[in-house]
PDB file of C-alpha atoms in Angstrom:
ATOM      1  CA  MET M  13       3.496   4.046  -1.057  1.00  0.00           C
ATOM      2  CA  ASP M  14       5.407   1.474  -3.066  1.00  0.00           C
ATOM      3  CA  GLY M  15       4.199  -2.039  -3.870  1.00  0.00           C
ATOM      4  CA  LYS M  16       6.443  -3.769  -1.355  1.00  0.00           C
ATOM      5  CA  THR M  17       5.104  -1.630   1.494  1.00  0.00           C
ATOM      6  CA  LYS M  18       1.502  -2.262   0.407  1.00  0.00           C
ATOM      7  CA  ALA M  19       2.198  -6.002   0.305  1.00  0.00           C
ATOM      8  CA  ILE M  20       3.630  -5.951   3.832  1.00  0.00           C
ATOM      9  CA  VAL M  21       0.723  -3.837   5.142  1.00  0.00           C
ATOM     10  CA  ALA M  22      -1.696  -6.351   3.608  1.00  0.00           C
ATOM     11  CA  HIS M  23      -0.231  -9.026   5.898  1.00  0.00           C
ATOM     12  CA  ILE M  24      -1.173  -7.076   9.038  1.00  0.00           C
ATOM     13  CA  THR M  25      -4.654  -8.463   9.798  1.00  0.00           C
ATOM     14  CA  ILE M  26      -7.693  -8.041   7.611  1.00  0.00           C
ATOM     15  CA  ILE M  27      -7.692  -4.288   8.362  1.00  0.00           C
ATOM     16  CA  GLY M  28      -4.217  -3.995   6.829  1.00  0.00           C
ATOM     17  CA  TRP M  29      -5.428  -5.989   3.844  1.00  0.00           C
ATOM     18  CA  ILE M  30      -8.331  -3.567   3.334  1.00  0.00           C
ATOM     19  CA  ILE M  31      -5.974  -0.573   3.612  1.00  0.00           C
ATOM     20  CA  ALA M  32      -3.606  -2.134   1.052  1.00  0.00           C
ATOM     21  CA  LEU M  33      -6.536  -2.900  -1.269  1.00  0.00           C
ATOM     22  CA  VAL M  34      -7.796   0.696  -1.112  1.00  0.00           C
ATOM     23  CA  LEU M  35      -4.313   2.147  -1.622  1.00  0.00           C
ATOM     24  CA  ASN M  36      -3.658  -0.235  -4.496  1.00  0.00           C
ATOM     25  CA  SER M  37      -6.967   0.521  -6.226  1.00  0.00           C
ATOM     26  CA  SER M  38      -5.916   4.097  -6.984  1.00  0.00           C
ATOM     27  CA  GLU M  39      -2.380   3.227  -8.087  1.00  0.00           C
ATOM     28  CA  LYS M  40      -2.164  -0.386  -9.262  1.00  0.00           C
ATOM     29  CA  ASP M  41       1.088  -2.136  -8.474  1.00  0.00           C
ATOM     30  CA  GLU M  42       1.511  -5.721  -9.702  1.00  0.00           C
ATOM     31  CA  PHE M  43       3.595  -6.753  -6.679  1.00  0.00           C
ATOM     32  CA  ALA M  44       0.997  -5.462  -4.212  1.00  0.00           C
ATOM     33  CA  SER M  45      -1.873  -6.945  -6.251  1.00  0.00           C
ATOM     34  CA  TYR M  46      -0.136 -10.317  -6.216  1.00  0.00           C
ATOM     35  CA  TYR M  47       0.028 -10.393  -2.419  1.00  0.00           C
ATOM     36  CA  ILE M  48      -3.456  -8.937  -2.002  1.00  0.00           C
ATOM     37  CA  ARG M  49      -4.805 -11.882  -4.027  1.00  0.00           C
ATOM     38  CA  GLN M  50      -2.686 -14.388  -2.080  1.00  0.00           C
ATOM     39  CA  LEU M  51      -3.812 -13.040   1.263  1.00  0.00           C
ATOM     40  CA  ILE M  52      -7.540 -12.864   0.586  1.00  0.00           C
ATOM     41  CA  GLY M  53      -7.332 -16.529  -0.350  1.00  0.00           C
ATOM     42  CA  LEU M  54      -5.370 -17.408   2.787  1.00  0.00           C
ATOM     43  CA  TYR M  55      -7.688 -15.372   5.025  1.00  0.00           C
ATOM     44  CA  LEU M  56     -10.814 -16.979   3.566  1.00  0.00           C
ATOM     45  CA  LEU M  57      -9.314 -20.466   3.730  1.00  0.00           C
ATOM     46  CA  GLY M  58      -8.313 -19.925   7.361  1.00  0.00           C
ATOM     47  CA  ILE M  59     -11.749 -18.632   8.334  1.00  0.00           C
ATOM     48  CA  ILE M  60     -13.601 -21.457   6.596  1.00  0.00           C
ATOM     49  CA  CYS M  61     -11.343 -24.164   8.017  1.00  0.00           C
ATOM     50  CA  SER M  62     -11.545 -22.810  11.549  1.00  0.00           C
ATOM     51  CA  PHE M  63     -15.180 -23.942  11.728  1.00  0.00           C
ATOM     52  CA  ILE M  64     -14.331 -27.573  10.904  1.00  0.00           C
ATOM     53  CA  PRO M  65     -13.414 -29.590  14.013  1.00  0.00           C
ATOM     54  CA  VAL M  66      -9.914 -31.130  14.273  1.00  0.00           C
ATOM     55  CA  ILE M  67      -8.994 -31.384  10.563  1.00  0.00           C
ATOM     56  CA  GLY M  68      -9.957 -27.754   9.992  1.00  0.00           C
ATOM     57  CA  TRP M  69      -7.811 -26.678  12.912  1.00  0.00           C
ATOM     58  CA  ILE M  70      -4.838 -28.535  11.470  1.00  0.00           C
ATOM     59  CA  ILE M  71      -5.453 -26.885   8.095  1.00  0.00           C
ATOM     60  CA  SER M  72      -5.688 -23.508   9.874  1.00  0.00           C
ATOM     61  CA  ILE M  73      -2.215 -24.092  11.314  1.00  0.00           C
ATOM     62  CA  ALA M  74      -0.980 -24.886   7.804  1.00  0.00           C
ATOM     63  CA  VAL M  75      -2.608 -21.655   6.571  1.00  0.00           C
ATOM     64  CA  PHE M  76      -0.755 -19.739   9.293  1.00  0.00           C
ATOM     65  CA  ILE M  77       2.523 -21.254   8.077  1.00  0.00           C
ATOM     66  CA  LEU M  78       1.637 -20.242   4.507  1.00  0.00           C
ATOM     67  CA  TRP M  79       0.908 -16.721   5.794  1.00  0.00           C
ATOM     68  CA  ILE M  80       4.384 -16.575   7.357  1.00  0.00           C
ATOM     69  CA  LEU M  81       5.987 -17.752   4.099  1.00  0.00           C
ATOM     70  CA  SER M  82       3.994 -15.120   2.224  1.00  0.00           C
ATOM     71  CA  LEU M  83       5.135 -12.396   4.618  1.00  0.00           C
ATOM     72  CA  VAL M  84       8.763 -13.455   4.208  1.00  0.00           C
ATOM     73  CA  GLY M  85       8.363 -13.321   0.418  1.00  0.00           C
ATOM     74  CA  ALA M  86       6.853  -9.833   0.597  1.00  0.00           C
ATOM     75  CA  ILE M  87       9.655  -8.589   2.860  1.00  0.00           C
ATOM     76  CA  GLN M  88      12.275 -10.039   0.507  1.00  0.00           C
ATOM     77  CA  GLY M  89      10.570  -8.396  -2.475  1.00  0.00           C
ATOM     78  CA  GLU M  90       9.923 -11.704  -4.248  1.00  0.00           C
ATOM     79  CA  MET M  91       6.598 -12.920  -5.617  1.00  0.00           C
ATOM     80  CA  LYS M  92       6.488 -16.291  -3.847  1.00  0.00           C
ATOM     81  CA  GLU M  93       3.362 -18.300  -4.533  1.00  0.00           C
ATOM     82  CA  SER M  94       1.779 -20.178  -1.646  1.00  0.00           C
ATOM     83  CA  PRO M  95       2.327 -23.909  -2.166  1.00  0.00           C
ATOM     84  CA  VAL M  96      -0.652 -25.902  -3.487  1.00  0.00           C
ATOM     85  CA  VAL M  97      -3.273 -23.115  -3.285  1.00  0.00           C
ATOM     86  CA  GLY M  98      -1.443 -19.987  -4.479  1.00  0.00           C
ATOM     87  CA  LYS M  99      -2.038 -20.503  -8.189  1.00  0.00           C
ATOM     88  CA  TYR M 100      -5.767 -20.890  -7.543  1.00  0.00           C
ATOM     89  CA  PHE M 101      -5.879 -17.666  -5.517  1.00  0.00           C
ATOM     90  CA  GLN M 102      -4.182 -15.783  -8.353  1.00  0.00           C
ATOM     91  CA  ASP M 103      -6.767 -17.101 -10.808  1.00  0.00           C
ATOM     92  CA  TRP M 104      -9.865 -16.748  -8.617  1.00  0.00           C
ATOM     93  CA  PHE M 105      -9.112 -13.215  -7.433  1.00  0.00           C
ATOM     94  CA  LYS M 106      -7.528 -11.813 -10.611  1.00  0.00           C
ATOM     95  CA  SER M 107      -9.869  -8.807 -10.538  1.00  0.00           C
ATOM     96  CA  LEU M 108      -8.196  -7.477  -7.354  1.00  0.00           C
TER      97      LEU M 108
END
C-alpha cells in the first residue's frame, strides 16, 4: 500500500488510523507518517475538547473542519499542515 492510501485510510475513524499506523510501521512512508501524526493530534484534541461545555464543543467543530482540510490534503497528495496546531503535532508525535 502506498503512502497516499495509508494517509487516506488513517482519516477513516480511529480504527483506520490504527490500521494505517500498523501498515506504516513495517514500511515507513514519510507522507503516511505525516498524516498519522496530524490525525492523532486532531483525534486527541477533539476528544479532550468534547468534554468541555460550550467552548469545547465549538473547538470540536473547528477540529472537524481541520480534519476535513487534512483529508483533502491527503487526497490531493500534498502535505498540508493543520493551521495553528499542525506544527505542534509533528513535533510531539515525531516517533510515529
